[in-house]
Amino acid sequence: MNSIRRRLTRRLLRVTLSLLGLGLGALLVAACYAVIDQFDVALRAKALAISTTTLATPEGIRFVFSDRFLRGFDDDSDRDYFQIWRLDTGATIARSESLRNGELVRPSVRPKKMTLALASLPSGRAGRVLTTSFKPKPLAGLPKDAPVPELLLVVASDCEDLEETLLLLTGLAVGCALLLVGATLWVVPQVLRSELQPLDRLGEQVMRIDAGSLSTRLPADGLPDELRPIAGRLNELLARLEQSFERERRFSADLAHELRTPLAELRSMTECALKWPESRDPATDAETLAISRQMERMVDYMLALTRGEQGNLAVKPEAVAVDRLVRDVWAEFAGRATGNGLQAVLAVAPVTVSADAVLLRAILTNLCDNAVDYTPRGGQVTISVEPAPAGAVVRIANPANDLEPEDVSKLFDRFWRKEAARTGGAHLGLGLSLSRAFAGAMGWTLTAAFDGQRQLVFTLSCATGGT
C-alpha cells in the first residue's frame, strides 16, 4: 500500500537515525581524540620534567630528580618508563627504575622535533612513546666554553588506562545510540500519527460522502494551512456536484412533467379511435401528428443538448456576415411581430466573423422567437449588431414584465419556464439551453441580464475573432 504515513515514517527514521549515527560517531571520535591528547599532554609534561631536572656540571651530567616528578618511574610500577642516551656516544646515562633489566628502543637517528608513537613496552603491553632531544641546563660554575653534550630522551607510558577509557567511551556511545534508536523508533511514528490525524479525519469525512449526502461540507476551521485549500476545493467540487445532481433530478422531474401531457393526450385519442372507429375525425389525426412532432422535437433537442454538453457537436466554421444573417432571421418573424402589435428596431452594423452558419442561425432564430412570443403587445424588440475586438456582439432586447431579476439565472435551465408560460405548448423550455450549448460549441458566449429600463437583454458575443 502506498501510504503517506509509511513513507514519511521510513524516510524520517532513515534520516534521523543517519544523523544520530553521524552525530554520535563524530562525538565519539572527538572524545577519543581529546582523551588521547590529554594522555599525550601528560607524557610531554613528564618529558619536560625530566629534561628540566637534568643539569650539566664540571663533573659531568647531573640528575636532580625528585619523587614529586618521578613517582611513576620507580621500581614499584611498570607503567611509566624513561631512558636517556648521549647522542655522540650512544651511552645510556640514566634510566627509570621501572625498566629493571629492560631497555627502551633507542631511535637510530636524532629526532628533529618531539615525536609521539605507539610501541611495545618492556612489560609486553602497548604504550605511547615520546622521543625528543635536548641539551641539559648548564649549572653555575660551568665554564662558558665547556662543551654540553646533547642527550636523547625516550619517555613511555602504558596505554592500558587509556584503552579502558576509550573502551568506556565507546560503550557509552553505543549505549546512547541504542537508547536513541529505540526512542526514535517509538517517537517518530507517534508524532506522525498525531500530526496526520487532521488528514485522516478529512479522508474519513470524504469517504462518508455519497450521492445522497452531497450537501455535506468539509469544515475548514482547525485544519492545518496545507489542508485548508484541499478542503476548500473539495467543498467547491461538492457544491458543483450537488448543483449537477439537483439539475439532473429537476430535469428528470420536468421531463416527466412535459411528457405526461402529450402522452396522456395520445393515449386518450388512441382509446377513442379504438372505441369509436366510425366517428374518427381527420382533425384528430392532425392533432395526433402535431403531438408526435412536438415529442419528436423534444427528443431532438435533448439529443442536441447531450451532444453539446459532451462536446460532440460538429462545428463547421466559415465566414458569416452576421448583419445579413440577422436581417434574414428577423424577416421570418416580422409578420408575427406585426400581428402581435410589436415594433422592431434593427441597428445592424456590417461585420463578418468565422462561425458555423447553421448553429448561429439556430441561436438567432430561438432568440427572435422568444422575443416575439414573450414581448407584451405594443412592446418593442431591439436588435443590434456591433463589431468588437473579438469579432461581433449581437444584442436582442425586449420588455419582460413577467420576469423578476432572480429569474434571469434560471433562463438557461432545461425545461424552465415562468409558470404563466407553461400553459402554451409552442415552447418546450429547451431553446435557451440549446442556444447556449450551440454558442459554447462555437467558442461564443450567450448571457442574459436586465438593463435599467426592465428590458431583458440577451448578448451573444463572438470569442474567436472577426474578419
Short mmCIF file of C-alpha atoms in Angstrom, two decimals:
data_model
loop_
_atom_site.label_atom_id
_atom_site.label_comp_id
_atom_site.label_asym_id
_atom_site.label_seq_id
_atom_site.Cartn_x
_atom_site.Cartn_y
_atom_site.Cartn_z
CA MET A 1 0.00 0.00 0.00
CA ASN A 2 1.32 3.41 -0.99
CA SER A 3 0.79 5.13 2.38
CA ILE A 4 1.96 8.68 3.11
CA ARG A 5 2.38 7.76 6.79
CA ARG A 6 4.56 4.75 6.00
CA ARG A 7 6.67 6.70 3.51
CA LEU A 8 7.14 9.59 5.96
CA THR A 9 7.93 7.19 8.79
CA ARG A 10 10.56 5.33 6.77
CA ARG A 11 12.19 8.48 5.45
CA LEU A 12 12.17 10.29 8.80
CA LEU A 13 13.57 7.23 10.57
CA ARG A 14 16.23 6.82 7.90
CA VAL A 15 17.27 10.47 8.05
CA THR A 16 17.01 10.76 11.85
CA LEU A 17 18.96 7.58 12.52
CA SER A 18 21.61 8.58 9.99
CA LEU A 19 22.02 11.97 11.64
CA LEU A 20 22.12 10.36 15.09
CA GLY A 21 24.74 7.90 13.91
CA LEU A 22 26.85 10.63 12.36
CA GLY A 23 26.47 12.86 15.41
CA LEU A 24 27.34 10.16 17.92
CA GLY A 25 30.19 8.94 15.74
CA ALA A 26 31.63 12.45 15.49
CA LEU A 27 31.17 12.96 19.24
CA LEU A 28 32.91 9.66 19.99
CA VAL A 29 35.83 10.48 17.70
CA ALA A 30 36.18 13.94 19.25
CA ALA A 31 36.07 12.49 22.78
CA CYS A 32 38.64 9.84 21.92
CA TYR A 33 40.96 12.42 20.40
CA ALA A 34 40.55 14.59 23.49
CA VAL A 35 41.41 11.70 25.81
CA ILE A 36 44.42 10.73 23.70
CA ASP A 37 45.54 14.35 23.55
CA GLN A 38 45.24 14.61 27.34
CA PHE A 39 47.32 11.45 27.66
CA ASP A 40 49.96 12.92 25.33
CA VAL A 41 49.98 16.19 27.28
CA ALA A 42 50.75 14.23 30.44
CA LEU A 43 53.53 12.39 28.57
CA ARG A 44 55.00 15.72 27.41
CA ALA A 45 54.84 17.04 30.96
CA LYS A 46 56.84 14.03 32.17
CA ALA A 47 59.43 14.55 29.44
CA LEU A 48 59.67 18.23 30.30
CA ALA A 49 60.07 17.43 33.98
CA ILE A 50 62.95 15.05 33.22
CA SER A 51 64.70 17.42 30.81
CA THR A 52 64.48 20.43 33.16
CA THR A 53 65.95 18.48 36.08
CA THR A 54 68.96 17.34 34.03
CA LEU A 55 71.96 19.66 34.57
CA ALA A 56 75.44 19.97 33.05
CA THR A 57 78.19 20.37 35.75
CA PRO A 58 82.02 20.47 35.61
CA GLU A 59 81.94 16.90 36.86
CA GLY A 60 79.51 15.77 34.10
CA ILE A 61 75.78 15.28 33.70
CA ARG A 62 73.85 15.51 36.94
CA PHE A 63 70.23 14.50 37.58
CA VAL A 64 68.23 16.18 40.32
CA PHE A 65 65.10 14.08 40.04
CA SER A 66 62.61 14.16 42.90
CA ASP A 67 59.83 11.79 43.85
CA ARG A 68 57.32 14.51 43.07
CA PHE A 69 58.21 14.28 39.38
CA LEU A 70 59.32 10.66 39.07
CA ARG A 71 56.79 8.87 41.26
CA GLY A 72 55.51 6.75 38.32
CA PHE A 73 59.00 5.67 37.23
CA ASP A 74 60.09 3.76 40.38
CA ASP A 75 60.51 0.03 40.55
CA ASP A 76 57.11 -0.41 42.18
CA SER A 77 55.42 0.50 38.90
CA ASP A 78 55.85 -0.86 35.42
CA ARG A 79 53.56 1.66 33.75
CA ASP A 80 55.91 4.60 33.09
CA TYR A 81 59.46 4.42 31.70
CA PHE A 82 62.22 6.72 30.56
CA GLN A 83 65.78 6.33 29.29
CA ILE A 84 68.43 8.91 28.36
CA TRP A 85 71.32 8.43 25.94
CA ARG A 86 74.22 10.61 24.86
CA LEU A 87 73.79 11.37 21.16
CA ASP A 88 77.54 11.45 20.50
CA THR A 89 78.46 8.13 22.11
CA GLY A 90 75.08 6.37 22.39
CA ALA A 91 75.81 5.51 26.00
CA THR A 92 72.94 5.31 28.46
CA ILE A 93 73.38 7.88 31.20
CA ALA A 94 70.03 7.50 33.01
CA ARG A 95 67.05 5.21 33.11
CA SER A 96 63.98 4.67 35.25
CA GLU A 97 63.93 2.01 37.94
CA SER A 98 60.75 0.61 36.35
CA LEU A 99 62.84 -0.67 33.40
CA ARG A 100 64.70 -3.07 35.69
CA ASN A 101 66.71 -5.15 33.18
CA GLY A 102 64.72 -4.00 30.16
CA GLU A 103 65.58 -1.41 27.58
CA LEU A 104 63.57 1.12 25.60
CA VAL A 105 64.11 1.20 21.88
CA ARG A 106 66.68 3.85 21.01
CA PRO A 107 65.95 5.76 17.79
CA SER A 108 68.57 5.24 15.12
CA VAL A 109 68.55 8.92 14.09
CA ARG A 110 68.26 12.16 16.03
CA PRO A 111 64.63 13.37 16.04
CA LYS A 112 64.21 16.85 14.61
CA LYS A 113 61.32 17.52 16.97
CA MET A 114 59.36 15.85 19.71
CA THR A 115 57.58 12.78 18.29
CA LEU A 116 54.86 10.52 19.63
CA ALA A 117 54.15 6.95 18.53
CA LEU A 118 52.72 3.61 19.60
CA ALA A 119 55.19 0.92 20.57
CA SER A 120 55.55 -2.25 22.59
CA LEU A 121 56.83 -1.67 26.15
CA PRO A 122 59.26 -3.87 28.14
CA SER A 123 56.22 -5.19 30.04
CA GLY A 124 54.88 -6.56 26.75
CA ARG A 125 51.92 -4.22 26.69
CA ALA A 126 51.27 -1.44 24.21
CA GLY A 127 52.22 2.09 25.13
CA ARG A 128 52.69 5.62 23.89
CA VAL A 129 56.31 6.59 23.37
CA LEU A 130 57.65 10.16 23.25
CA THR A 131 61.07 10.80 21.75
CA THR A 132 62.96 14.11 21.97
CA SER A 133 66.48 15.51 22.16
CA PHE A 134 67.69 18.28 24.44
CA LYS A 135 70.80 19.84 25.99
CA PRO A 136 70.98 19.84 29.76
CA LYS A 137 70.88 23.17 31.54
CA PRO A 138 74.45 24.32 32.46
CA LEU A 139 74.96 24.69 36.20
CA ALA A 140 76.56 27.83 37.65
CA GLY A 141 80.34 27.46 37.68
CA LEU A 142 80.50 25.60 34.37
CA PRO A 143 82.92 27.40 32.02
CA LYS A 144 81.17 29.11 29.15
CA ASP A 145 83.32 27.33 26.59
CA ALA A 146 82.76 23.93 28.18
CA PRO A 147 81.03 21.58 25.76
CA VAL A 148 77.48 20.46 26.74
CA PRO A 149 76.59 17.10 25.21
CA GLU A 150 73.19 16.69 23.51
CA LEU A 151 71.02 13.99 25.04
CA LEU A 152 68.29 11.76 23.64
CA LEU A 153 65.25 11.18 25.85
CA VAL A 154 62.59 8.50 25.39
CA VAL A 155 59.59 8.52 27.73
CA ALA A 156 56.90 5.82 27.54
CA SER A 157 53.62 5.21 29.34
CA ASP A 158 51.37 2.16 29.43
CA CYS A 159 48.14 2.60 27.39
CA GLU A 160 46.05 0.25 29.50
CA ASP A 161 44.21 3.07 31.30
CA LEU A 162 43.88 4.93 28.03
CA GLU A 163 42.40 1.88 26.32
CA GLU A 164 39.97 1.35 29.19
CA THR A 165 38.85 4.97 28.94
CA LEU A 166 38.40 4.69 25.17
CA LEU A 167 36.51 1.43 25.60
CA LEU A 168 34.27 3.06 28.20
CA LEU A 169 33.57 5.97 25.86
CA THR A 170 32.76 3.55 23.05
CA GLY A 171 30.42 1.60 25.29
CA LEU A 172 28.67 4.78 26.39
CA ALA A 173 28.31 5.89 22.77
CA VAL A 174 26.89 2.50 21.74
CA GLY A 175 24.50 2.52 24.70
CA CYS A 176 23.34 6.05 23.89
CA ALA A 177 22.95 5.08 20.26
CA LEU A 178 20.77 2.08 21.15
CA LEU A 179 18.70 4.20 23.52
CA LEU A 180 18.25 6.96 20.95
CA VAL A 181 17.42 4.44 18.20
CA GLY A 182 14.77 2.87 20.39
CA ALA A 183 13.36 6.27 21.34
CA THR A 184 13.36 7.38 17.72
CA LEU A 185 11.61 4.20 16.56
CA TRP A 186 8.87 4.89 19.09
CA VAL A 187 8.65 8.70 18.96
CA VAL A 188 8.64 9.27 15.17
CA PRO A 189 5.58 7.05 14.43
CA GLN A 190 3.74 8.54 17.41
CA VAL A 191 4.44 12.10 16.28
CA LEU A 192 3.43 11.33 12.69
CA ARG A 193 0.25 9.60 13.86
CA SER A 194 -0.64 12.65 15.93
CA GLU A 195 0.22 15.22 13.26
CA LEU A 196 -1.53 13.32 10.45
CA GLN A 197 -4.81 13.00 12.35
CA PRO A 198 -6.34 16.01 10.52
CA LEU A 199 -5.57 14.28 7.20
CA ASP A 200 -7.11 11.03 8.48
CA ARG A 201 -10.23 12.85 9.64
CA LEU A 202 -10.51 14.63 6.31
CA GLY A 203 -10.21 11.31 4.48
CA GLU A 204 -12.87 9.71 6.68
CA GLN A 205 -15.25 12.63 6.09
CA VAL A 206 -14.72 12.38 2.33
CA MET A 207 -15.30 8.60 2.38
CA ARG A 208 -18.69 9.11 4.06
CA ILE A 209 -19.93 11.36 1.25
CA ASP A 210 -22.09 9.68 -1.37
CA ALA A 211 -24.73 10.72 -3.89
CA GLY A 212 -27.25 11.20 -1.11
CA SER A 213 -25.10 13.48 1.03
CA LEU A 214 -23.67 15.95 -1.47
CA SER A 215 -24.91 18.80 0.72
CA THR A 216 -22.18 17.89 3.22
CA ARG A 217 -19.39 20.43 3.54
CA LEU A 218 -15.96 19.75 4.99
CA PRO A 219 -15.14 22.02 7.96
CA ALA A 220 -12.02 24.07 7.24
CA ASP A 221 -11.72 25.51 10.77
CA GLY A 222 -8.99 23.83 12.74
CA LEU A 223 -7.33 22.30 9.70
CA PRO A 224 -3.61 22.93 9.06
CA ASP A 225 -2.79 25.55 6.45
CA GLU A 226 -1.73 22.84 3.99
CA LEU A 227 -5.14 21.13 4.15
CA ARG A 228 -7.36 24.20 4.02
CA PRO A 229 -7.03 24.69 0.23
CA ILE A 230 -7.84 20.99 -0.27
CA ALA A 231 -10.96 21.24 1.90
CA GLY A 232 -11.97 24.43 0.09
CA ARG A 233 -11.58 22.85 -3.35
CA LEU A 234 -13.46 19.75 -2.23
CA ASN A 235 -16.29 21.91 -0.91
CA GLU A 236 -16.43 23.74 -4.23
CA LEU A 237 -16.48 20.41 -6.06
CA LEU A 238 -19.25 19.14 -3.79
CA ALA A 239 -21.25 22.30 -4.44
CA ARG A 240 -20.92 21.81 -8.20
CA LEU A 241 -21.81 18.13 -7.90
CA GLU A 242 -24.82 19.00 -5.76
CA GLN A 243 -25.96 21.52 -8.34
CA SER A 244 -25.44 19.00 -11.14
CA PHE A 245 -27.36 16.26 -9.33
CA GLU A 246 -30.10 18.70 -8.42
CA ARG A 247 -30.25 19.84 -12.02
CA GLU A 248 -30.48 16.24 -13.20
CA ARG A 249 -33.21 15.46 -10.67
CA ARG A 250 -35.09 18.57 -11.68
CA PHE A 251 -34.57 17.67 -15.33
CA SER A 252 -35.97 14.18 -14.78
CA ALA A 253 -38.99 15.62 -12.99
CA ASP A 254 -39.51 18.29 -15.65
CA LEU A 255 -39.11 15.76 -18.45
CA ALA A 256 -41.71 13.52 -16.87
CA HIS A 257 -43.98 16.54 -16.45
CA GLU A 258 -43.51 17.67 -20.05
CA LEU A 259 -44.07 14.20 -21.50
CA ARG A 260 -47.03 13.33 -19.31
CA THR A 261 -49.46 15.72 -21.01
CA PRO A 262 -48.75 14.76 -24.66
CA LEU A 263 -48.62 11.08 -23.76
CA ALA A 264 -51.96 11.37 -21.96
CA GLU A 265 -53.44 13.13 -24.97
CA LEU A 266 -52.12 10.46 -27.33
CA ARG A 267 -53.48 7.72 -25.11
CA SER A 268 -56.89 9.39 -24.87
CA MET A 269 -57.17 9.91 -28.62
CA THR A 270 -55.99 6.37 -29.33
CA GLU A 271 -58.52 4.88 -26.91
CA CYS A 272 -61.31 6.96 -28.51
CA ALA A 273 -60.24 5.86 -32.01
CA LEU A 274 -60.28 2.22 -30.92
CA LYS A 275 -63.60 2.53 -29.10
CA TRP A 276 -65.48 4.53 -31.76
CA PRO A 277 -63.65 3.96 -35.06
CA GLU A 278 -66.67 5.08 -37.10
CA SER A 279 -66.60 8.57 -35.52
CA ARG A 280 -62.95 9.19 -36.20
CA ASP A 281 -62.35 12.84 -37.15
CA PRO A 282 -59.48 13.81 -39.54
CA ALA A 283 -58.69 16.65 -37.13
CA THR A 284 -57.85 14.04 -34.55
CA ASP A 285 -55.21 12.59 -36.84
CA ALA A 286 -53.77 16.05 -37.39
CA GLU A 287 -53.68 16.67 -33.64
CA THR A 288 -52.02 13.30 -33.07
CA LEU A 289 -49.41 14.17 -35.68
CA ALA A 290 -48.79 17.55 -34.02
CA ILE A 291 -48.30 15.91 -30.63
CA SER A 292 -45.95 13.34 -32.14
CA ARG A 293 -43.93 16.08 -33.82
CA GLN A 294 -43.74 18.01 -30.56
CA MET A 295 -42.39 14.96 -28.77
CA GLU A 296 -40.00 14.29 -31.64
CA ARG A 297 -38.76 17.87 -31.42
CA MET A 298 -38.28 17.47 -27.69
CA VAL A 299 -36.21 14.33 -28.24
CA ASP A 300 -34.16 16.05 -30.94
CA TYR A 301 -33.50 18.98 -28.62
CA MET A 302 -32.44 16.63 -25.82
CA LEU A 303 -30.06 14.74 -28.12
CA ALA A 304 -28.57 18.01 -29.35
CA LEU A 305 -28.15 19.22 -25.73
CA THR A 306 -26.46 15.97 -24.78
CA ARG A 307 -24.05 16.21 -27.71
CA GLY A 308 -23.34 19.83 -26.83
CA GLU A 309 -22.60 19.03 -23.17
CA GLN A 310 -20.32 16.18 -24.23
CA GLY A 311 -18.52 18.35 -26.79
CA ASN A 312 -19.68 16.20 -29.70
CA LEU A 313 -21.41 18.90 -31.75
CA ALA A 314 -19.93 19.11 -35.23
CA VAL A 315 -18.84 22.71 -35.87
CA LYS A 316 -18.03 23.84 -39.42
CA PRO A 317 -16.59 27.36 -39.23
CA GLU A 318 -16.91 29.63 -42.22
CA ALA A 319 -17.06 33.35 -42.96
CA VAL A 320 -20.53 34.57 -41.92
CA ALA A 321 -21.90 38.07 -42.46
CA VAL A 322 -23.64 38.49 -39.09
CA ASP A 323 -25.59 41.61 -40.14
CA ARG A 324 -27.07 39.87 -43.18
CA LEU A 325 -27.88 36.71 -41.18
CA VAL A 326 -29.70 38.76 -38.51
CA ARG A 327 -31.79 40.50 -41.13
CA ASP A 328 -32.67 37.18 -42.79
CA VAL A 329 -33.70 35.57 -39.48
CA TRP A 330 -35.80 38.55 -38.38
CA ALA A 331 -37.59 38.58 -41.74
CA GLU A 332 -39.08 35.20 -40.79
CA PHE A 333 -40.66 36.74 -37.65
CA ALA A 334 -41.56 40.20 -38.96
CA GLY A 335 -45.13 39.13 -39.86
CA ARG A 336 -45.80 37.62 -36.42
CA ALA A 337 -44.30 40.64 -34.72
CA THR A 338 -46.60 42.96 -36.67
CA GLY A 339 -49.57 40.75 -35.88
CA ASN A 340 -48.74 40.97 -32.16
CA GLY A 341 -48.56 44.75 -32.38
CA LEU A 342 -44.79 44.85 -31.80
CA GLN A 343 -42.32 47.39 -33.07
CA ALA A 344 -38.92 46.27 -34.29
CA VAL A 345 -35.74 48.38 -34.20
CA LEU A 346 -32.71 46.97 -36.03
CA ALA A 347 -29.36 48.68 -35.54
CA VAL A 348 -27.15 46.37 -37.55
CA ALA A 349 -23.56 47.23 -38.46
CA PRO A 350 -21.81 45.20 -41.13
CA VAL A 351 -19.44 42.66 -39.59
CA THR A 352 -18.15 39.27 -40.72
CA VAL A 353 -16.90 36.57 -38.38
CA SER A 354 -15.79 32.96 -38.54
CA ALA A 355 -18.67 30.81 -37.25
CA ASP A 356 -20.89 27.85 -38.02
CA ALA A 357 -23.72 29.37 -40.04
CA VAL A 358 -26.23 26.64 -39.13
CA LEU A 359 -25.63 26.88 -35.36
CA LEU A 360 -25.57 30.69 -35.42
CA ARG A 361 -28.85 30.77 -37.33
CA ALA A 362 -30.41 28.36 -34.81
CA ILE A 363 -29.36 30.62 -31.92
CA LEU A 364 -30.72 33.78 -33.57
CA THR A 365 -33.94 32.01 -34.55
CA ASN A 366 -34.59 30.89 -30.98
CA LEU A 367 -33.83 34.33 -29.51
CA CYS A 368 -36.08 36.10 -32.03
CA ASP A 369 -38.84 33.52 -31.48
CA ASN A 370 -38.75 34.12 -27.71
CA ALA A 371 -38.70 37.90 -28.19
CA VAL A 372 -41.78 37.84 -30.44
CA ASP A 373 -43.77 35.45 -28.23
CA TYR A 374 -42.99 36.96 -24.82
CA THR A 375 -42.93 40.68 -25.57
CA PRO A 376 -46.19 42.32 -24.35
CA ARG A 377 -48.48 43.71 -27.04
CA GLY A 378 -47.36 47.14 -28.12
CA GLY A 379 -43.81 46.47 -26.93
CA GLN A 380 -40.57 46.98 -28.82
CA VAL A 381 -37.94 44.44 -29.87
CA THR A 382 -34.48 45.91 -30.37
CA ILE A 383 -31.78 44.01 -32.25
CA SER A 384 -28.25 45.36 -32.62
CA VAL A 385 -25.07 44.06 -34.19
CA GLU A 386 -21.78 45.74 -33.35
CA PRO A 387 -18.19 44.95 -34.28
CA ALA A 388 -15.95 44.11 -31.36
CA PRO A 389 -12.23 43.41 -30.89
CA ALA A 390 -13.08 39.71 -30.57
CA GLY A 391 -15.38 39.73 -33.61
CA ALA A 392 -19.02 40.73 -33.09
CA VAL A 393 -21.65 41.34 -30.40
CA VAL A 394 -25.34 40.69 -31.05
CA ARG A 395 -27.91 42.03 -28.59
CA ILE A 396 -31.65 41.29 -28.61
CA ALA A 397 -33.72 43.24 -26.07
CA ASN A 398 -37.42 43.22 -25.25
CA PRO A 399 -39.65 44.08 -22.26
CA ALA A 400 -40.12 41.20 -19.79
CA ASN A 401 -42.72 42.32 -17.30
CA ASP A 402 -43.45 38.80 -16.06
CA LEU A 403 -39.83 38.08 -15.09
CA GLU A 404 -38.11 39.00 -11.85
CA PRO A 405 -34.37 39.65 -11.55
CA GLU A 406 -33.90 36.34 -9.77
CA ASP A 407 -35.47 34.55 -12.75
CA VAL A 408 -32.64 35.57 -15.08
CA SER A 409 -30.23 32.99 -13.67
CA LYS A 410 -32.79 30.23 -14.45
CA LEU A 411 -33.47 31.17 -18.06
CA PHE A 412 -30.88 28.74 -19.41
CA ASP A 413 -32.04 25.81 -17.25
CA ARG A 414 -33.62 22.96 -19.16
CA PHE A 415 -37.44 22.95 -19.12
CA TRP A 416 -37.56 26.13 -17.04
CA ARG A 417 -40.43 28.41 -17.90
CA LYS A 418 -42.28 31.00 -15.91
CA GLU A 419 -45.44 29.40 -14.55
CA ALA A 420 -47.64 31.70 -16.62
CA ALA A 421 -45.85 30.49 -19.76
CA ARG A 422 -46.45 26.78 -19.12
CA THR A 423 -49.98 26.89 -20.42
CA GLY A 424 -48.94 27.14 -24.06
CA GLY A 425 -47.34 24.27 -25.95
CA ALA A 426 -45.33 26.20 -28.51
CA HIS A 427 -42.22 26.36 -26.31
CA LEU A 428 -40.58 23.36 -24.68
CA GLY A 429 -38.28 25.23 -22.29
CA LEU A 430 -35.20 23.89 -24.08
CA GLY A 431 -34.48 26.60 -26.62
CA LEU A 432 -32.23 28.80 -24.47
CA SER A 433 -30.36 25.79 -23.07
CA LEU A 434 -29.76 24.58 -26.60
CA SER A 435 -28.74 28.06 -27.77
CA ARG A 436 -26.13 28.35 -25.03
CA ALA A 437 -24.82 24.86 -25.90
CA PHE A 438 -24.54 25.88 -29.58
CA ALA A 439 -22.75 29.10 -28.60
CA GLY A 440 -20.31 27.23 -26.37
CA ALA A 441 -19.57 24.72 -29.15
CA MET A 442 -18.52 27.62 -31.41
CA GLY A 443 -16.50 29.30 -28.67
CA TRP A 444 -19.09 32.07 -28.23
CA THR A 445 -20.89 33.23 -25.08
CA LEU A 446 -24.61 33.80 -24.55
CA THR A 447 -25.75 35.73 -21.48
CA ALA A 448 -28.94 37.37 -20.24
CA ALA A 449 -29.43 40.39 -17.99
CA PHE A 450 -31.86 43.23 -17.18
CA ASP A 451 -30.93 46.73 -18.19
CA GLY A 452 -32.01 49.86 -16.36
CA GLN A 453 -35.38 50.01 -18.17
CA ARG A 454 -36.60 46.49 -17.29
CA GLN A 455 -35.53 45.28 -20.70
CA LEU A 456 -34.35 41.69 -20.89
CA VAL A 457 -31.16 41.76 -22.97
CA PHE A 458 -29.62 38.64 -24.50
CA THR A 459 -25.98 39.21 -25.50
CA LEU A 460 -24.30 36.88 -27.97
CA SER A 461 -20.55 37.55 -28.13
CA CYS A 462 -18.04 36.12 -30.54
CA ALA A 463 -14.99 34.81 -28.67
CA THR A 464 -12.98 33.67 -31.67
CA GLY A 465 -12.17 36.57 -33.90
CA GLY A 466 -13.75 38.55 -36.70
CA THR A 467 -12.67 39.26 -40.21
#
